[in-house]
Structures are given as C-alpha cells and as structure tokens.
PDB file of C-alpha atoms in Angstrom:
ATOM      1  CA  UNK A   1      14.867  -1.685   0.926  1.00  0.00           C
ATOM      2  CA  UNK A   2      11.942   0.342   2.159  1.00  0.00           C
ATOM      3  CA  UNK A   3       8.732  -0.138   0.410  1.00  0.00           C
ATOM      4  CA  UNK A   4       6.603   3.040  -0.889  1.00  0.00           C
ATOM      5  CA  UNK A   5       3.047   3.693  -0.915  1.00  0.00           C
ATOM      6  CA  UNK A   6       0.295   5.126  -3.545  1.00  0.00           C
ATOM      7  CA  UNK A   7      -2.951   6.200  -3.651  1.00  0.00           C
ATOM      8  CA  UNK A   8      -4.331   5.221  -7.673  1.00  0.00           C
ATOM      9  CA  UNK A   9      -7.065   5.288 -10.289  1.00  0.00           C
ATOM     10  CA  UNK A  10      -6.950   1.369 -11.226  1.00  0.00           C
ATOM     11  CA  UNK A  11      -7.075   0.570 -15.208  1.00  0.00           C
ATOM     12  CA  UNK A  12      -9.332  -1.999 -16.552  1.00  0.00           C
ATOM     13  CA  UNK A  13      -7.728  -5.052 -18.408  1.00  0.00           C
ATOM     14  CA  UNK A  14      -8.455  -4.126 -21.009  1.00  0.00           C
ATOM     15  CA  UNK A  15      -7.042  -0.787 -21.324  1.00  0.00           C
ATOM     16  CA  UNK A  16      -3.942  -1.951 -20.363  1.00  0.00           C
ATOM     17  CA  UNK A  17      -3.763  -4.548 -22.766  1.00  0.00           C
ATOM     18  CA  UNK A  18      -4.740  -1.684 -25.391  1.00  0.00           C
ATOM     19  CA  UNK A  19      -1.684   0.663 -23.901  1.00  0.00           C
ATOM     20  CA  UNK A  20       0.459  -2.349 -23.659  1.00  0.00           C
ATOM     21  CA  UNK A  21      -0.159  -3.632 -27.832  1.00  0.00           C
ATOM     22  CA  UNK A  22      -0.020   0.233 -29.188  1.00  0.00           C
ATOM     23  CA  UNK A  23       3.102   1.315 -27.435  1.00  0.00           C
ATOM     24  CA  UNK A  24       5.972  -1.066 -27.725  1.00  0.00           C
ATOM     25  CA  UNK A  25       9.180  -1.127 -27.152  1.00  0.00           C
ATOM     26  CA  UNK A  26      10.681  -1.006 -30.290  1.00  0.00           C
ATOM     27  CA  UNK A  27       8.806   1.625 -31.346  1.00  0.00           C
ATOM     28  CA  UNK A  28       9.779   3.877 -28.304  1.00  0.00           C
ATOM     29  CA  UNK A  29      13.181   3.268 -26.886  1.00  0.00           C
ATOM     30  CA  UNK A  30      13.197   3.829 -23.329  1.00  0.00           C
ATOM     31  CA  UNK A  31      15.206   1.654 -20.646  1.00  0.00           C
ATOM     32  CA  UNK A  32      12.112   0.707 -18.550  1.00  0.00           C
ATOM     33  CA  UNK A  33       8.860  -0.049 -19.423  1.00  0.00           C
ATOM     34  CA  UNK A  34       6.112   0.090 -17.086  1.00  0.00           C
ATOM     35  CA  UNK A  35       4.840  -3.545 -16.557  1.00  0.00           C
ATOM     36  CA  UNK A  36       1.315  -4.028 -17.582  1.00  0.00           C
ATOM     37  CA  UNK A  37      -0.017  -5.214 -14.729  1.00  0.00           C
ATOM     38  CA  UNK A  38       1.087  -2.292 -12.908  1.00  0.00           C
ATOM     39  CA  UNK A  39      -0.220   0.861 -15.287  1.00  0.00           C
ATOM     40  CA  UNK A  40      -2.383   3.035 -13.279  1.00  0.00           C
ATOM     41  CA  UNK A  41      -3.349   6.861 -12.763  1.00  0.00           C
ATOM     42  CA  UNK A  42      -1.470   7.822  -9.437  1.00  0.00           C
ATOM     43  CA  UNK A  43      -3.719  10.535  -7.238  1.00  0.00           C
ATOM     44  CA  UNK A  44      -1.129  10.744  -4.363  1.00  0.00           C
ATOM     45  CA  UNK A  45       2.334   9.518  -3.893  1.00  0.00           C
ATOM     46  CA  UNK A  46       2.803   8.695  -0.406  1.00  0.00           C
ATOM     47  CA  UNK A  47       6.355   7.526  -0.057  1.00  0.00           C
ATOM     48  CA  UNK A  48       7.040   5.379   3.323  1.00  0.00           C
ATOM     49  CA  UNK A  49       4.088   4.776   5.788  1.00  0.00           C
ATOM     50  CA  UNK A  50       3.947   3.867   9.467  1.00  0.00           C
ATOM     51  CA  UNK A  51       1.623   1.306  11.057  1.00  0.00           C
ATOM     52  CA  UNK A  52      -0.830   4.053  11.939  1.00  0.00           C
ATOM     53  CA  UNK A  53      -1.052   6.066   9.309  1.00  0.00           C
ATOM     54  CA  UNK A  54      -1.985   3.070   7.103  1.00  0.00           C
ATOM     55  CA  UNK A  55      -4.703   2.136   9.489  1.00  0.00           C
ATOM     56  CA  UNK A  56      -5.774   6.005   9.271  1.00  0.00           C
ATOM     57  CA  UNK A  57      -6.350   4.971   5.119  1.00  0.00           C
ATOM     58  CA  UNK A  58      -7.736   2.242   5.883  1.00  0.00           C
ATOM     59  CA  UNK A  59     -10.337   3.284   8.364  1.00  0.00           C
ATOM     60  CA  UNK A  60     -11.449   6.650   7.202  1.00  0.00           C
ATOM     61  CA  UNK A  61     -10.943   5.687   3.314  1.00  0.00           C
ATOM     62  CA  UNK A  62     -14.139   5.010   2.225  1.00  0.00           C
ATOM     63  CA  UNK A  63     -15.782   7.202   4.509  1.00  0.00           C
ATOM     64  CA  UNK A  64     -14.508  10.271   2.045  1.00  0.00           C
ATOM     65  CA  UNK A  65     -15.514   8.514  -0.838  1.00  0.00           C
ATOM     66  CA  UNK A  66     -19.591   8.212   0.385  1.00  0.00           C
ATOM     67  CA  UNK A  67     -20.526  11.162  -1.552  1.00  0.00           C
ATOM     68  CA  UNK A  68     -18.389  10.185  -4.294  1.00  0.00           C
ATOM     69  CA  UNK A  69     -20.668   8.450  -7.645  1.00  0.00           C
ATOM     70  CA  UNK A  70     -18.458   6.481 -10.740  1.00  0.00           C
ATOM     71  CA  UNK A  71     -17.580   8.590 -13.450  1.00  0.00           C
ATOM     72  CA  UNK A  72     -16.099   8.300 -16.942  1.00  0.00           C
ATOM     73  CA  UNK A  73     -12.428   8.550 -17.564  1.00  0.00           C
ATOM     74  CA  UNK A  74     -11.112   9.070 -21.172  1.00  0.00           C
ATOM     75  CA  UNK A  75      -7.153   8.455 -22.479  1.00  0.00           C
ATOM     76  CA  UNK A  76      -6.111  11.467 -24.278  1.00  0.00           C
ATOM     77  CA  UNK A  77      -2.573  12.410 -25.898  1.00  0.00           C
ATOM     78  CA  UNK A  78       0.773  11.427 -25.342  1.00  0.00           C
ATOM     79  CA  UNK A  79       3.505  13.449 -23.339  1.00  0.00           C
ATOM     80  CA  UNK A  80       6.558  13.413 -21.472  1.00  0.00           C
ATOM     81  CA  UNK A  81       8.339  14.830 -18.496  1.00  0.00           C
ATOM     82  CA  UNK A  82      11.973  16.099 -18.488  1.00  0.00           C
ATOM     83  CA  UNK A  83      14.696  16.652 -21.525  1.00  0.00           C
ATOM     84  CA  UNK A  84      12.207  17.186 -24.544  1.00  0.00           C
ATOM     85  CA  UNK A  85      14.963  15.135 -26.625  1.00  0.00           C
ATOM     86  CA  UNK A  86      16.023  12.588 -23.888  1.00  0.00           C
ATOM     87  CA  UNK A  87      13.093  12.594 -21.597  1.00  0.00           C
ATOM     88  CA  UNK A  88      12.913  10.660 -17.935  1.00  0.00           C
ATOM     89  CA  UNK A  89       9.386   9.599 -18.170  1.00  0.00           C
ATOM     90  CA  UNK A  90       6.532   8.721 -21.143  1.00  0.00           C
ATOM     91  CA  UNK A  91       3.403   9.007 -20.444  1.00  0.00           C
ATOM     92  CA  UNK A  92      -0.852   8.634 -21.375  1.00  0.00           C
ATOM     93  CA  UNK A  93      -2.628  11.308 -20.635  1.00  0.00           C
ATOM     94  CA  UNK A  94      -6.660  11.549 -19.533  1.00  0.00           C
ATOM     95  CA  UNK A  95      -9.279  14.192 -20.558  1.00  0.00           C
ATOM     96  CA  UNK A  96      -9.778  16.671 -18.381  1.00  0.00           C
ATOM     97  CA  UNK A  97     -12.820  15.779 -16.085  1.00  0.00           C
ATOM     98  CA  UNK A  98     -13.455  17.765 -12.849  1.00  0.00           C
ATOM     99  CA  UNK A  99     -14.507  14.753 -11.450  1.00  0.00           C
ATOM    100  CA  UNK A 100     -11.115  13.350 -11.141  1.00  0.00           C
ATOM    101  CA  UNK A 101      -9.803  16.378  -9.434  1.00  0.00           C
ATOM    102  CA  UNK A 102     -12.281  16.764  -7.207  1.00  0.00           C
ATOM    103  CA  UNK A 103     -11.579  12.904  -5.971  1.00  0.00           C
ATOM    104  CA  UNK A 104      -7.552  13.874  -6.000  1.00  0.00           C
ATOM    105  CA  UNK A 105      -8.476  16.730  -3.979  1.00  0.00           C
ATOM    106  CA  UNK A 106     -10.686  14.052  -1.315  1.00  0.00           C
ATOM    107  CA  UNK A 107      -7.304  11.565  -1.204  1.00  0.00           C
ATOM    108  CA  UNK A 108      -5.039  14.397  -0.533  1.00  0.00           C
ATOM    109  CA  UNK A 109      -6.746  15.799   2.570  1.00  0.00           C
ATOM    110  CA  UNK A 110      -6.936  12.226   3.790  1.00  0.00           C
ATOM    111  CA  UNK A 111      -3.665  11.960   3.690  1.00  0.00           C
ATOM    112  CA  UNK A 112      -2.491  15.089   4.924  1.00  0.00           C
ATOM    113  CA  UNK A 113      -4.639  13.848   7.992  1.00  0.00           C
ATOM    114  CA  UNK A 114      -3.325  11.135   8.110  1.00  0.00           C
ATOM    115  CA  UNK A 115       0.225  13.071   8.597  1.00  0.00           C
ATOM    116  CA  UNK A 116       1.519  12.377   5.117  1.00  0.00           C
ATOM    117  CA  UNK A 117       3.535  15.340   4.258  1.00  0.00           C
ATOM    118  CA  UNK A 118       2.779  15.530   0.276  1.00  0.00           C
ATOM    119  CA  UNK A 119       4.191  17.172  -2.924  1.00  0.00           C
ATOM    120  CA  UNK A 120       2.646  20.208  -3.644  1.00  0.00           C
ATOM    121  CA  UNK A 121       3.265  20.252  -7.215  1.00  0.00           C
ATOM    122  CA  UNK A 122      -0.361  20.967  -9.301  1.00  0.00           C
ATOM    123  CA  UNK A 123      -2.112  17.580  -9.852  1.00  0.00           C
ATOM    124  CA  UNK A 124      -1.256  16.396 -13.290  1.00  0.00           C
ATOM    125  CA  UNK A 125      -3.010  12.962 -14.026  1.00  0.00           C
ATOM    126  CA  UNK A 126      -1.342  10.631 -16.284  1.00  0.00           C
ATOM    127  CA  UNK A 127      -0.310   6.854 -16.931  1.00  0.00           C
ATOM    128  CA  UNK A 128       3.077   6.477 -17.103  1.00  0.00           C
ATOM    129  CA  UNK A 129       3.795   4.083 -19.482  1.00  0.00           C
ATOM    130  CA  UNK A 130       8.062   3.952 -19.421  1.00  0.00           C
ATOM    131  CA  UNK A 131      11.067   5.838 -17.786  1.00  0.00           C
ATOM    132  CA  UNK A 132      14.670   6.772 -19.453  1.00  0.00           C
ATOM    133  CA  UNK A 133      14.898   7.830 -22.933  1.00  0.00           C
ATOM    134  CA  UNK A 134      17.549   5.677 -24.500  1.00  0.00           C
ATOM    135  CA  UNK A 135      17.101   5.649 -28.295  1.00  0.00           C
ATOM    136  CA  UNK A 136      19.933   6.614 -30.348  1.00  0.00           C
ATOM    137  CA  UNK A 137      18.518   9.461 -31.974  1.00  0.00           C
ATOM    138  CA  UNK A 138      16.978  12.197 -29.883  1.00  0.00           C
ATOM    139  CA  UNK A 139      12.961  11.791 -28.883  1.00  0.00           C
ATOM    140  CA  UNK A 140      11.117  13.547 -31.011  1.00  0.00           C
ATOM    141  CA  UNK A 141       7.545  14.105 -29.699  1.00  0.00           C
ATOM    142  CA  UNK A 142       6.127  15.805 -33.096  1.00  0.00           C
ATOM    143  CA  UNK A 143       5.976  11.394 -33.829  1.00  0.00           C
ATOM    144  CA  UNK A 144       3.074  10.899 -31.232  1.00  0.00           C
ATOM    145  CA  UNK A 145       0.715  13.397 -32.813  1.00  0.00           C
ATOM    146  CA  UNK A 146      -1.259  11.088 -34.570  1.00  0.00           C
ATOM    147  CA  UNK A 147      -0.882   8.167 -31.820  1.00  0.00           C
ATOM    148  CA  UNK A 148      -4.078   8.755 -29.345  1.00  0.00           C
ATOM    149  CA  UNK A 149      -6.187   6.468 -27.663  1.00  0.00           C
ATOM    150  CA  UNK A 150      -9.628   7.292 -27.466  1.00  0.00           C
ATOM    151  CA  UNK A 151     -10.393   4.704 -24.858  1.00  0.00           C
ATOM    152  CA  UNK A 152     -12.700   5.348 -21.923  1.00  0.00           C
ATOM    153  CA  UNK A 153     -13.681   3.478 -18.493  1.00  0.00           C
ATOM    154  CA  UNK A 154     -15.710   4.212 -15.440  1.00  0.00           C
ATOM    155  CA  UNK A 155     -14.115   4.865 -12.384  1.00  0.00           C
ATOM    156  CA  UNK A 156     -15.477   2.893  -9.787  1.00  0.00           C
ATOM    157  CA  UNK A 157     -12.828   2.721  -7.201  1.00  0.00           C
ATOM    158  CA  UNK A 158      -9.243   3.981  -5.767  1.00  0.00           C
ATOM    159  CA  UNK A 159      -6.390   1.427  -4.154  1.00  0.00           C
ATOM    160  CA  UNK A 160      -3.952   1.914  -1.884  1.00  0.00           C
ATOM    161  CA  UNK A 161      -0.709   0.572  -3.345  1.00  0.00           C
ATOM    162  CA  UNK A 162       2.533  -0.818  -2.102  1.00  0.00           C
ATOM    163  CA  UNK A 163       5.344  -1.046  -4.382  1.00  0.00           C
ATOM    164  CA  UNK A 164       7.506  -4.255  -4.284  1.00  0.00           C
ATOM    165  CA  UNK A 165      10.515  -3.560  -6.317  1.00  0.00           C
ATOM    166  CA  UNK A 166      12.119  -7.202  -5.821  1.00  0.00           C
ATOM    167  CA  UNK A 167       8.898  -9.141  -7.576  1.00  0.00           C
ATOM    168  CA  UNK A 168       7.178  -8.092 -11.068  1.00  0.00           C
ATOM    169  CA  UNK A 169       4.917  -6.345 -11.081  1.00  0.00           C
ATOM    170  CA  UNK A 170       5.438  -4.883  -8.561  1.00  0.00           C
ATOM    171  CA  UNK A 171       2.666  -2.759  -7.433  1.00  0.00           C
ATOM    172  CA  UNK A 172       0.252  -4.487  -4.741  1.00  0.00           C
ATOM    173  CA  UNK A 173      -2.978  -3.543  -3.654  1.00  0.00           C
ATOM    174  CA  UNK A 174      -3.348  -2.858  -0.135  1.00  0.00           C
ATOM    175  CA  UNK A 175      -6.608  -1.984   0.316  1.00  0.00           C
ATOM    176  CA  UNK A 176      -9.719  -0.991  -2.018  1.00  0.00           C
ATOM    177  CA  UNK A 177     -12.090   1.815  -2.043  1.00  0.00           C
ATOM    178  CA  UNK A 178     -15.626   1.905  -3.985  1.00  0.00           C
ATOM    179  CA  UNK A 179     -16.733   5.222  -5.263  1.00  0.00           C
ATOM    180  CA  UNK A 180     -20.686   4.440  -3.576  1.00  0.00           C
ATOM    181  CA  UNK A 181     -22.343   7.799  -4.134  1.00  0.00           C
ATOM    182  CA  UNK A 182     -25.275   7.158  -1.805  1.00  0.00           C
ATOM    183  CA  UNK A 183     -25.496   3.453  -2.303  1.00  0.00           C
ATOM    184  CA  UNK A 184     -24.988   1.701   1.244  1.00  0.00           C
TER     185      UNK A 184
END
C-alpha cells in the first residue's frame, strides 16, 4: 500500500481535545471518526511523492515561508460535503482570514514546482472531523446550528505529512516549517 502525502495547518492540543469532547460519536453517527491525534487543516493534498520531489519540500520549504509572520486562526461552523442527508465527510470550519489563503496560495506554488500535479478545486479550509454518514435516520444539518466553537490559535507553522494507514493515528510528520516573518 502506497503511502500519501499532505501539506497542513497543525492544531494545538488543546483544540483537539476541545473538537474531540464536543463532537462524539454517539451524538453524530458516522462510520469513521477522525483520530484525535490526527485533526488538522489540510492546505495541499499531495497524493504519492518521489525521492526528489520530497527533498524539493524539504529544501525550498521554509524559504517561502520567510516573509510569512504567525497569525490567528478561529473555528467557525459546522458543515459537510456530499448527500445533505447521508453525507461522506463532517467537518469544522475556520473564519475566513486572508492570511490563510495567502499561505495556501505559497504551499501550492511550491508544490507545483516541485512537479506535484494538484486539484484545482477552490481552497476550502476545514477540519475534518469524520467520514460516512451511517445513522439510521437521515443527517439533518439544521441540528449543528447552535453547535460552534469559538476557539482560536496562532499559526506558527505548516508540516509535511505522511499518512500511515496500517498504525493509528496515522498521520506522521515529515518535516516542519516555522512561519519566521523576518526573524532569522
């Protein structure tokens, strides 16, 4: 089984923990449930990777990132992709903050460089948080209205991930990149 590769906004502990205790399984019946350690906010899926195009990442990484300063990240609403009453994925939103786009936007050249050929769907950043709608009666999403996090964290960095589907979790870092601004 071939591993695949991710670009991500980390989470704090402590966010997790907070996405983790609100929304629980028996509240929200889907089939899999993203594992704590592994919740993140994915900037670009990269899919398989060769030797060289990792070291590309790795060498030219934080080099992007040197005009780059932290910035604030805030969970939003709740949403979902696919069937609205059996949908394939739940997820957290963030507020919008051009901040976050304009980093995407930094990743995704990099890795068209690189030789990544990437989706070119519009960037749409979320946590997904489980996959598979199972319940018994059909999702209703109307339920979620009132069920918001108003959590915030800096952003401070961006990992390369490679996903391990035999061990949980399963997502492992690869390698790390600050957001310095002009510190160096």
């Amino acid at each position: 089984m071939q591993s695949h590769y991710f670009i991500a906004v980390p989470l704090p502990t402590e966010i997790k923990k907070e996405l983790k205790k609100t929304f629980k399984k028996e509240s929200y019946p889907f089939k899999r449930w993203v594992h704590e350690e592994d919740l993140h906010l994915t900037l670009v899926f990269l899919g398989a990777c060769t030797n060289e195009q990792l070291e590309y990442i790795n060498q030219n990484g934080q080099k992007i990132l040197s005009d780059m300063h932290p910035f604030s990240l805030q969970l939003s609403s709740l949403g979902t992709y696919g069937k609205k009453t059996e949908p394939r994925i739940f997820w957290m939103g963030v507020k919008d903050q051009p901040k976050l786009h304009d980093l995407r936007n930094k990743v995704y050249e990099l890795c068209e460089e690189a030789g990544f050929v990437l989706e070119k769907r519009p960037f749409s950043p979320h946590i997904t948080l489980a996959r598979k709608w199972v319940g018994l009666d059909s999702y209703n999403e109307e339920g979620n209205s009132g069920n918001t996090l108003q959590l915030e964290w800096k952003v401070e960095n961006i990992i390369l991930y490679k996903s391990v589907l035999t061990e949980e979790p399963k997502y492992k870092e690869i390698y790390s990149f600050s957001l310095t601004g002009d510190r160096e």
